[in-house]
Amino acid sequence: MRVRVLYFAGVRDVVGRDEETCELPREIATVADFARWIGAERALGERMTSVRIARNERFAEPSEGLAEGDVLALIPPVAGG
């Protein structure tokens, strides 16, 4: 399945890009599966423990299923002032 991945703030800095299209392995079926996979694929490591994932512009639950064409945003905590 193909999904579009958007990276924000510190995650974007680590990955080195704003967005990309990914072809997910067959076994990636839920948001939790995706989080583990993208964390390993993009060397995000411990950072993923605090990253929220939005699916199609709505914060997603880990158990939510994924579908072809989904847009997944990785949103780390940000501080402003």
PDB file of N, CA and C in Angstrom:
ATOM      1  N   MET A   1       0.846  -1.168   0.000  1.00  0.00           N
ATOM      2  CA  MET A   1       0.000   0.000   0.000  1.00  0.00           C
ATOM      3  C   MET A   1       0.894   1.236   0.000  1.00  0.00           C
ATOM      4  N   ARG A   2       0.445   2.233  -0.708  1.00  0.00           N
ATOM      5  CA  ARG A   2       1.209   3.477  -0.830  1.00  0.00           C
ATOM      6  C   ARG A   2       0.532   4.554   0.009  1.00  0.00           C
ATOM      7  N   VAL A   3       1.356   5.265   0.828  1.00  0.00           N
ATOM      8  CA  VAL A   3       0.861   6.361   1.663  1.00  0.00           C
ATOM      9  C   VAL A   3       1.788   7.562   1.503  1.00  0.00           C
ATOM     10  N   ARG A   4       1.256   8.716   1.797  1.00  0.00           N
ATOM     11  CA  ARG A   4       2.052   9.948   1.803  1.00  0.00           C
ATOM     12  C   ARG A   4       2.378  10.253   3.262  1.00  0.00           C
ATOM     13  N   VAL A   5       3.641  10.546   3.540  1.00  0.00           N
ATOM     14  CA  VAL A   5       4.098  10.815   4.902  1.00  0.00           C
ATOM     15  C   VAL A   5       4.595  12.247   4.982  1.00  0.00           C
ATOM     16  N   LEU A   6       4.064  12.993   5.953  1.00  0.00           N
ATOM     17  CA  LEU A   6       4.470  14.377   6.197  1.00  0.00           C
ATOM     18  C   LEU A   6       5.269  14.424   7.490  1.00  0.00           C
ATOM     19  N   TYR A   7       6.381  15.151   7.474  1.00  0.00           N
ATOM     20  CA  TYR A   7       7.248  15.272   8.644  1.00  0.00           C
ATOM     21  C   TYR A   7       7.244  16.715   9.131  1.00  0.00           C
ATOM     22  N   PHE A   8       7.151  16.899  10.448  1.00  0.00           N
ATOM     23  CA  PHE A   8       7.114  18.233  11.037  1.00  0.00           C
ATOM     24  C   PHE A   8       8.189  18.401  12.105  1.00  0.00           C
ATOM     25  N   ALA A   9       8.628  19.642  12.271  1.00  0.00           N
ATOM     26  CA  ALA A   9       9.533  20.092  13.349  1.00  0.00           C
ATOM     27  C   ALA A   9      10.770  19.199  13.459  1.00  0.00           C
ATOM     28  N   GLY A  10      11.061  18.705  14.659  1.00  0.00           N
ATOM     29  CA  GLY A  10      12.282  17.933  14.896  1.00  0.00           C
ATOM     30  C   GLY A  10      12.365  16.656  14.088  1.00  0.00           C
ATOM     31  N   VAL A  11      11.230  16.035  13.807  1.00  0.00           N
ATOM     32  CA  VAL A  11      11.228  14.829  12.980  1.00  0.00           C
ATOM     33  C   VAL A  11      11.691  15.177  11.567  1.00  0.00           C
ATOM     34  N   ARG A  12      11.211  16.282  11.053  1.00  0.00           N
ATOM     35  CA  ARG A  12      11.631  16.748   9.720  1.00  0.00           C
ATOM     36  C   ARG A  12      13.138  16.975   9.695  1.00  0.00           C
ATOM     37  N   ASP A  13      13.678  17.546  10.769  1.00  0.00           N
ATOM     38  CA  ASP A  13      15.119  17.797  10.838  1.00  0.00           C
ATOM     39  C   ASP A  13      15.919  16.501  10.786  1.00  0.00           C
ATOM     40  N   VAL A  14      15.462  15.475  11.494  1.00  0.00           N
ATOM     41  CA  VAL A  14      16.160  14.185  11.519  1.00  0.00           C
ATOM     42  C   VAL A  14      16.077  13.501  10.163  1.00  0.00           C
ATOM     43  N   VAL A  15      14.885  13.499   9.578  1.00  0.00           N
ATOM     44  CA  VAL A  15      14.665  12.796   8.312  1.00  0.00           C
ATOM     45  C   VAL A  15      15.266  13.552   7.130  1.00  0.00           C
ATOM     46  N   GLY A  16      15.285  14.877   7.226  1.00  0.00           N
ATOM     47  CA  GLY A  16      15.883  15.680   6.165  1.00  0.00           C
ATOM     48  C   GLY A  16      14.957  16.004   5.006  1.00  0.00           C
ATOM     49  N   ARG A  17      13.651  15.861   5.222  1.00  0.00           N
ATOM     50  CA  ARG A  17      12.681  16.216   4.172  1.00  0.00           C
ATOM     51  C   ARG A  17      11.342  16.534   4.809  1.00  0.00           C
ATOM     52  N   ASP A  18      10.507  17.230   4.055  1.00  0.00           N
ATOM     53  CA  ASP A  18       9.172  17.611   4.532  1.00  0.00           C
ATOM     54  C   ASP A  18       8.150  16.497   4.340  1.00  0.00           C
ATOM     55  N   GLU A  19       8.305  15.748   3.265  1.00  0.00           N
ATOM     56  CA  GLU A  19       7.326  14.713   2.938  1.00  0.00           C
ATOM     57  C   GLU A  19       7.917  13.713   1.972  1.00  0.00           C
ATOM     58  N   GLU A  20       7.236  12.588   1.875  1.00  0.00           N
ATOM     59  CA  GLU A  20       7.614  11.555   0.911  1.00  0.00           C
ATOM     60  C   GLU A  20       6.445  10.599   0.729  1.00  0.00           C
ATOM     61  N   THR A  21       6.498   9.840  -0.335  1.00  0.00           N
ATOM     62  CA  THR A  21       5.543   8.771  -0.563  1.00  0.00           C
ATOM     63  C   THR A  21       6.249   7.467  -0.256  1.00  0.00           C
ATOM     64  N   CYS A  22       5.592   6.610   0.534  1.00  0.00           N
ATOM     65  CA  CYS A  22       6.187   5.336   0.942  1.00  0.00           C
ATOM     66  C   CYS A  22       5.309   4.180   0.485  1.00  0.00           C
ATOM     67  N   GLU A  23       5.951   3.147   0.029  1.00  0.00           N
ATOM     68  CA  GLU A  23       5.282   1.879  -0.256  1.00  0.00           C
ATOM     69  C   GLU A  23       5.473   1.025   0.989  1.00  0.00           C
ATOM     70  N   LEU A  24       4.397   0.770   1.700  1.00  0.00           N
ATOM     71  CA  LEU A  24       4.491   0.035   2.959  1.00  0.00           C
ATOM     72  C   LEU A  24       4.553  -1.464   2.708  1.00  0.00           C
ATOM     73  N   PRO A  25       5.347  -2.168   3.521  1.00  0.00           N
ATOM     74  CA  PRO A  25       5.346  -3.629   3.429  1.00  0.00           C
ATOM     75  C   PRO A  25       3.943  -4.174   3.734  1.00  0.00           C
ATOM     76  N   ARG A  26       3.644  -5.305   3.222  1.00  0.00           N
ATOM     77  CA  ARG A  26       2.329  -5.931   3.354  1.00  0.00           C
ATOM     78  C   ARG A  26       1.877  -6.073   4.800  1.00  0.00           C
ATOM     79  N   GLU A  27       2.802  -6.312   5.721  1.00  0.00           N
ATOM     80  CA  GLU A  27       2.436  -6.558   7.124  1.00  0.00           C
ATOM     81  C   GLU A  27       2.076  -5.284   7.899  1.00  0.00           C
ATOM     82  N   ILE A  28       2.256  -4.121   7.309  1.00  0.00           N
ATOM     83  CA  ILE A  28       1.920  -2.858   7.979  1.00  0.00           C
ATOM     84  C   ILE A  28       0.442  -2.579   7.740  1.00  0.00           C
ATOM     85  N   ALA A  29      -0.378  -2.778   8.800  1.00  0.00           N
ATOM     86  CA  ALA A  29      -1.824  -2.659   8.640  1.00  0.00           C
ATOM     87  C   ALA A  29      -2.450  -1.587   9.522  1.00  0.00           C
ATOM     88  N   THR A  30      -1.760  -1.188  10.598  1.00  0.00           N
ATOM     89  CA  THR A  30      -2.335  -0.223  11.543  1.00  0.00           C
ATOM     90  C   THR A  30      -1.384   0.954  11.740  1.00  0.00           C
ATOM     91  N   VAL A  31      -1.885   1.979  12.399  1.00  0.00           N
ATOM     92  CA  VAL A  31      -1.049   3.140  12.725  1.00  0.00           C
ATOM     93  C   VAL A  31       0.117   2.715  13.617  1.00  0.00           C
ATOM     94  N   ALA A  32      -0.113   1.818  14.568  1.00  0.00           N
ATOM     95  CA  ALA A  32       0.967   1.335  15.437  1.00  0.00           C
ATOM     96  C   ALA A  32       2.040   0.609  14.627  1.00  0.00           C
ATOM     97  N   ASP A  33       1.621  -0.229  13.680  1.00  0.00           N
ATOM     98  CA  ASP A  33       2.586  -0.914  12.808  1.00  0.00           C
ATOM     99  C   ASP A  33       3.408   0.110  12.033  1.00  0.00           C
ATOM    100  N   PHE A  34       2.719   1.115  11.486  1.00  0.00           N
ATOM    101  CA  PHE A  34       3.399   2.157  10.722  1.00  0.00           C
ATOM    102  C   PHE A  34       4.410   2.902  11.592  1.00  0.00           C
ATOM    103  N   ALA A  35       4.027   3.244  12.827  1.00  0.00           N
ATOM    104  CA  ALA A  35       4.920   3.981  13.723  1.00  0.00           C
ATOM    105  C   ALA A  35       6.204   3.197  13.974  1.00  0.00           C
ATOM    106  N   ARG A  36       6.079   1.897  14.234  1.00  0.00           N
ATOM    107  CA  ARG A  36       7.277   1.069  14.452  1.00  0.00           C
ATOM    108  C   ARG A  36       8.129   1.018  13.190  1.00  0.00           C
ATOM    109  N   TRP A  37       7.470   0.816  12.056  1.00  0.00           N
ATOM    110  CA  TRP A  37       8.189   0.690  10.789  1.00  0.00           C
ATOM    111  C   TRP A  37       8.919   1.977  10.426  1.00  0.00           C
ATOM    112  N   ILE A  38       8.218   3.116  10.444  1.00  0.00           N
ATOM    113  CA  ILE A  38       8.842   4.379  10.026  1.00  0.00           C
ATOM    114  C   ILE A  38       9.938   4.779  11.010  1.00  0.00           C
ATOM    115  N   GLY A  39       9.739   4.478  12.296  1.00  0.00           N
ATOM    116  CA  GLY A  39      10.769   4.765  13.288  1.00  0.00           C
ATOM    117  C   GLY A  39      12.073   4.047  12.979  1.00  0.00           C
ATOM    118  N   ALA A  40      11.956   2.786  12.584  1.00  0.00           N
ATOM    119  CA  ALA A  40      13.145   2.000  12.235  1.00  0.00           C
ATOM    120  C   ALA A  40      13.721   2.423  10.887  1.00  0.00           C
ATOM    121  N   GLU A  41      12.857   2.633   9.891  1.00  0.00           N
ATOM    122  CA  GLU A  41      13.305   2.983   8.539  1.00  0.00           C
ATOM    123  C   GLU A  41      14.014   4.334   8.473  1.00  0.00           C
ATOM    124  N   ARG A  42      13.590   5.282   9.287  1.00  0.00           N
ATOM    125  CA  ARG A  42      14.143   6.643   9.232  1.00  0.00           C
ATOM    126  C   ARG A  42      14.994   6.982  10.458  1.00  0.00           C
ATOM    127  N   ALA A  43      15.401   5.950  11.205  1.00  0.00           N
ATOM    128  CA  ALA A  43      16.297   6.111  12.366  1.00  0.00           C
ATOM    129  C   ALA A  43      15.784   7.161  13.349  1.00  0.00           C
ATOM    130  N   LEU A  44      14.492   7.084  13.655  1.00  0.00           N
ATOM    131  CA  LEU A  44      13.902   8.048  14.583  1.00  0.00           C
ATOM    132  C   LEU A  44      13.974   7.582  16.033  1.00  0.00           C
ATOM    133  N   GLY A  45      14.206   6.298  16.237  1.00  0.00           N
ATOM    134  CA  GLY A  45      14.447   5.738  17.563  1.00  0.00           C
ATOM    135  C   GLY A  45      13.507   6.217  18.650  1.00  0.00           C
ATOM    136  N   GLU A  46      14.103   6.650  19.773  1.00  0.00           N
ATOM    137  CA  GLU A  46      13.346   7.093  20.946  1.00  0.00           C
ATOM    138  C   GLU A  46      12.422   8.268  20.658  1.00  0.00           C
ATOM    139  N   ARG A  47      12.736   9.037  19.658  1.00  0.00           N
ATOM    140  CA  ARG A  47      11.915  10.196  19.301  1.00  0.00           C
ATOM    141  C   ARG A  47      10.462   9.779  19.044  1.00  0.00           C
ATOM    142  N   MET A  48      10.255   8.581  18.528  1.00  0.00           N
ATOM    143  CA  MET A  48       8.905   8.127  18.189  1.00  0.00           C
ATOM    144  C   MET A  48       8.013   7.964  19.415  1.00  0.00           C
ATOM    145  N   THR A  49       8.576   7.844  20.606  1.00  0.00           N
ATOM    146  CA  THR A  49       7.742   7.676  21.798  1.00  0.00           C
ATOM    147  C   THR A  49       6.902   8.918  22.084  1.00  0.00           C
ATOM    148  N   SER A  50       7.332  10.081  21.599  1.00  0.00           N
ATOM    149  CA  SER A  50       6.577  11.307  21.855  1.00  0.00           C
ATOM    150  C   SER A  50       5.917  11.883  20.605  1.00  0.00           C
ATOM    151  N   VAL A  51       6.029  11.197  19.488  1.00  0.00           N
ATOM    152  CA  VAL A  51       5.461  11.674  18.224  1.00  0.00           C
ATOM    153  C   VAL A  51       3.998  11.242  18.124  1.00  0.00           C
ATOM    154  N   ARG A  52       3.123  12.180  17.777  1.00  0.00           N
ATOM    155  CA  ARG A  52       1.721  11.863  17.476  1.00  0.00           C
ATOM    156  C   ARG A  52       1.614  11.644  15.972  1.00  0.00           C
ATOM    157  N   ILE A  53       0.740  10.757  15.606  1.00  0.00           N
ATOM    158  CA  ILE A  53       0.516  10.499  14.182  1.00  0.00           C
ATOM    159  C   ILE A  53      -0.912  10.887  13.844  1.00  0.00           C
ATOM    160  N   ALA A  54      -1.023  11.723  12.820  1.00  0.00           N
ATOM    161  CA  ALA A  54      -2.341  12.085  12.298  1.00  0.00           C
ATOM    162  C   ALA A  54      -2.549  11.308  11.004  1.00  0.00           C
ATOM    163  N   ARG A  55      -3.762  10.821  10.841  1.00  0.00           N
ATOM    164  CA  ARG A  55      -4.138  10.114   9.611  1.00  0.00           C
ATOM    165  C   ARG A  55      -5.238  10.913   8.937  1.00  0.00           C
ATOM    166  N   ASN A  56      -4.931  11.395   7.745  1.00  0.00           N
ATOM    167  CA  ASN A  56      -5.899  12.181   6.978  1.00  0.00           C
ATOM    168  C   ASN A  56      -6.429  13.365   7.786  1.00  0.00           C
ATOM    169  N   GLU A  57      -5.494  14.107   8.381  1.00  0.00           N
ATOM    170  CA  GLU A  57      -5.754  15.364   9.090  1.00  0.00           C
ATOM    171  C   GLU A  57      -6.524  15.201  10.401  1.00  0.00           C
ATOM    172  N   ARG A  58      -6.412  14.022  11.032  1.00  0.00           N
ATOM    173  CA  ARG A  58      -7.054  13.779  12.318  1.00  0.00           C
ATOM    174  C   ARG A  58      -6.124  12.895  13.139  1.00  0.00           C
ATOM    175  N   PHE A  59      -5.891  13.255  14.406  1.00  0.00           N
ATOM    176  CA  PHE A  59      -5.035  12.418  15.233  1.00  0.00           C
ATOM    177  C   PHE A  59      -5.586  11.002  15.254  1.00  0.00           C
ATOM    178  N   ALA A  60      -4.695  10.038  15.070  1.00  0.00           N
ATOM    179  CA  ALA A  60      -5.093   8.639  14.919  1.00  0.00           C
ATOM    180  C   ALA A  60      -4.818   7.839  16.187  1.00  0.00           C
ATOM    181  N   GLU A  61      -5.651   6.843  16.393  1.00  0.00           N
ATOM    182  CA  GLU A  61      -5.433   5.856  17.447  1.00  0.00           C
ATOM    183  C   GLU A  61      -4.469   4.792  16.912  1.00  0.00           C
ATOM    184  N   PRO A  62      -3.633   4.232  17.782  1.00  0.00           N
ATOM    185  CA  PRO A  62      -2.678   3.215  17.320  1.00  0.00           C
ATOM    186  C   PRO A  62      -3.325   2.022  16.618  1.00  0.00           C
ATOM    187  N   SER A  63      -4.534   1.671  17.007  1.00  0.00           N
ATOM    188  CA  SER A  63      -5.193   0.492  16.439  1.00  0.00           C
ATOM    189  C   SER A  63      -5.898   0.759  15.110  1.00  0.00           C
ATOM    190  N   GLU A  64      -5.950   2.012  14.667  1.00  0.00           N
ATOM    191  CA  GLU A  64      -6.625   2.340  13.405  1.00  0.00           C
ATOM    192  C   GLU A  64      -5.964   1.655  12.228  1.00  0.00           C
ATOM    193  N   GLY A  65      -6.796   1.147  11.330  1.00  0.00           N
ATOM    194  CA  GLY A  65      -6.286   0.538  10.112  1.00  0.00           C
ATOM    195  C   GLY A  65      -5.865   1.595   9.103  1.00  0.00           C
ATOM    196  N   LEU A  66      -4.957   1.208   8.235  1.00  0.00           N
ATOM    197  CA  LEU A  66      -4.475   2.098   7.173  1.00  0.00           C
ATOM    198  C   LEU A  66      -5.106   1.699   5.844  1.00  0.00           C
ATOM    199  N   ALA A  67      -5.171   2.664   4.923  1.00  0.00           N
ATOM    200  CA  ALA A  67      -5.729   2.405   3.597  1.00  0.00           C
ATOM    201  C   ALA A  67      -4.851   3.056   2.540  1.00  0.00           C
ATOM    202  N   GLU A  68      -4.905   2.511   1.363  1.00  0.00           N
ATOM    203  CA  GLU A  68      -4.189   3.068   0.211  1.00  0.00           C
ATOM    204  C   GLU A  68      -4.500   4.552   0.093  1.00  0.00           C
ATOM    205  N   GLY A  69      -3.449   5.363  -0.083  1.00  0.00           N
ATOM    206  CA  GLY A  69      -3.621   6.792  -0.290  1.00  0.00           C
ATOM    207  C   GLY A  69      -3.724   7.627   0.973  1.00  0.00           C
ATOM    208  N   ASP A  70      -3.649   6.996   2.141  1.00  0.00           N
ATOM    209  CA  ASP A  70      -3.692   7.771   3.389  1.00  0.00           C
ATOM    210  C   ASP A  70      -2.559   8.782   3.433  1.00  0.00           C
ATOM    211  N   VAL A  71      -2.812   9.884   4.138  1.00  0.00           N
ATOM    212  CA  VAL A  71      -1.768  10.872   4.434  1.00  0.00           C
ATOM    213  C   VAL A  71      -1.500  10.762   5.930  1.00  0.00           C
ATOM    214  N   LEU A  72      -0.258  10.426   6.273  1.00  0.00           N
ATOM    215  CA  LEU A  72       0.148  10.242   7.658  1.00  0.00           C
ATOM    216  C   LEU A  72       1.144  11.322   8.029  1.00  0.00           C
ATOM    217  N   ALA A  73       0.832  12.075   9.072  1.00  0.00           N
ATOM    218  CA  ALA A  73       1.696  13.166   9.524  1.00  0.00           C
ATOM    219  C   ALA A  73       2.333  12.780  10.847  1.00  0.00           C
ATOM    220  N   LEU A  74       3.649  12.949  10.947  1.00  0.00           N
ATOM    221  CA  LEU A  74       4.379  12.709  12.186  1.00  0.00           C
ATOM    222  C   LEU A  74       4.598  14.058  12.844  1.00  0.00           C
ATOM    223  N   ILE A  75       3.978  14.225  14.021  1.00  0.00           N
ATOM    224  CA  ILE A  75       3.957  15.513  14.683  1.00  0.00           C
ATOM    225  C   ILE A  75       4.557  15.380  16.073  1.00  0.00           C
ATOM    226  N   PRO A  76       5.804  15.846  16.246  1.00  0.00           N
ATOM    227  CA  PRO A  76       6.415  15.800  17.566  1.00  0.00           C
ATOM    228  C   PRO A  76       5.916  16.951  18.429  1.00  0.00           C
ATOM    229  N   PRO A  77       6.141  16.866  19.743  1.00  0.00           N
ATOM    230  CA  PRO A  77       5.777  17.991  20.581  1.00  0.00           C
ATOM    231  C   PRO A  77       6.634  19.204  20.189  1.00  0.00           C
ATOM    232  N   VAL A  78       6.043  20.362  20.187  1.00  0.00           N
ATOM    233  CA  VAL A  78       6.765  21.589  19.868  1.00  0.00           C
ATOM    234  C   VAL A  78       6.516  22.611  20.965  1.00  0.00           C
ATOM    235  N   ALA A  79       7.523  23.413  21.209  1.00  0.00           N
ATOM    236  CA  ALA A  79       7.403  24.493  22.185  1.00  0.00           C
ATOM    237  C   ALA A  79       7.468  25.813  21.447  1.00  0.00           C
ATOM    238  N   GLY A  80       6.734  26.759  21.911  1.00  0.00           N
ATOM    239  CA  GLY A  80       6.758  28.072  21.266  1.00  0.00           C
ATOM    240  C   GLY A  80       6.827  29.149  22.325  1.00  0.00           C
ATOM    241  N   GLY A  81       6.978  30.323  21.867  1.00  0.00           N
ATOM    242  CA  GLY A  81       7.056  31.377  22.867  1.00  0.00           C
ATOM    243  C   GLY A  81       6.907  32.732  22.249  1.00  0.00           C
TER     244      GLY A  81
END
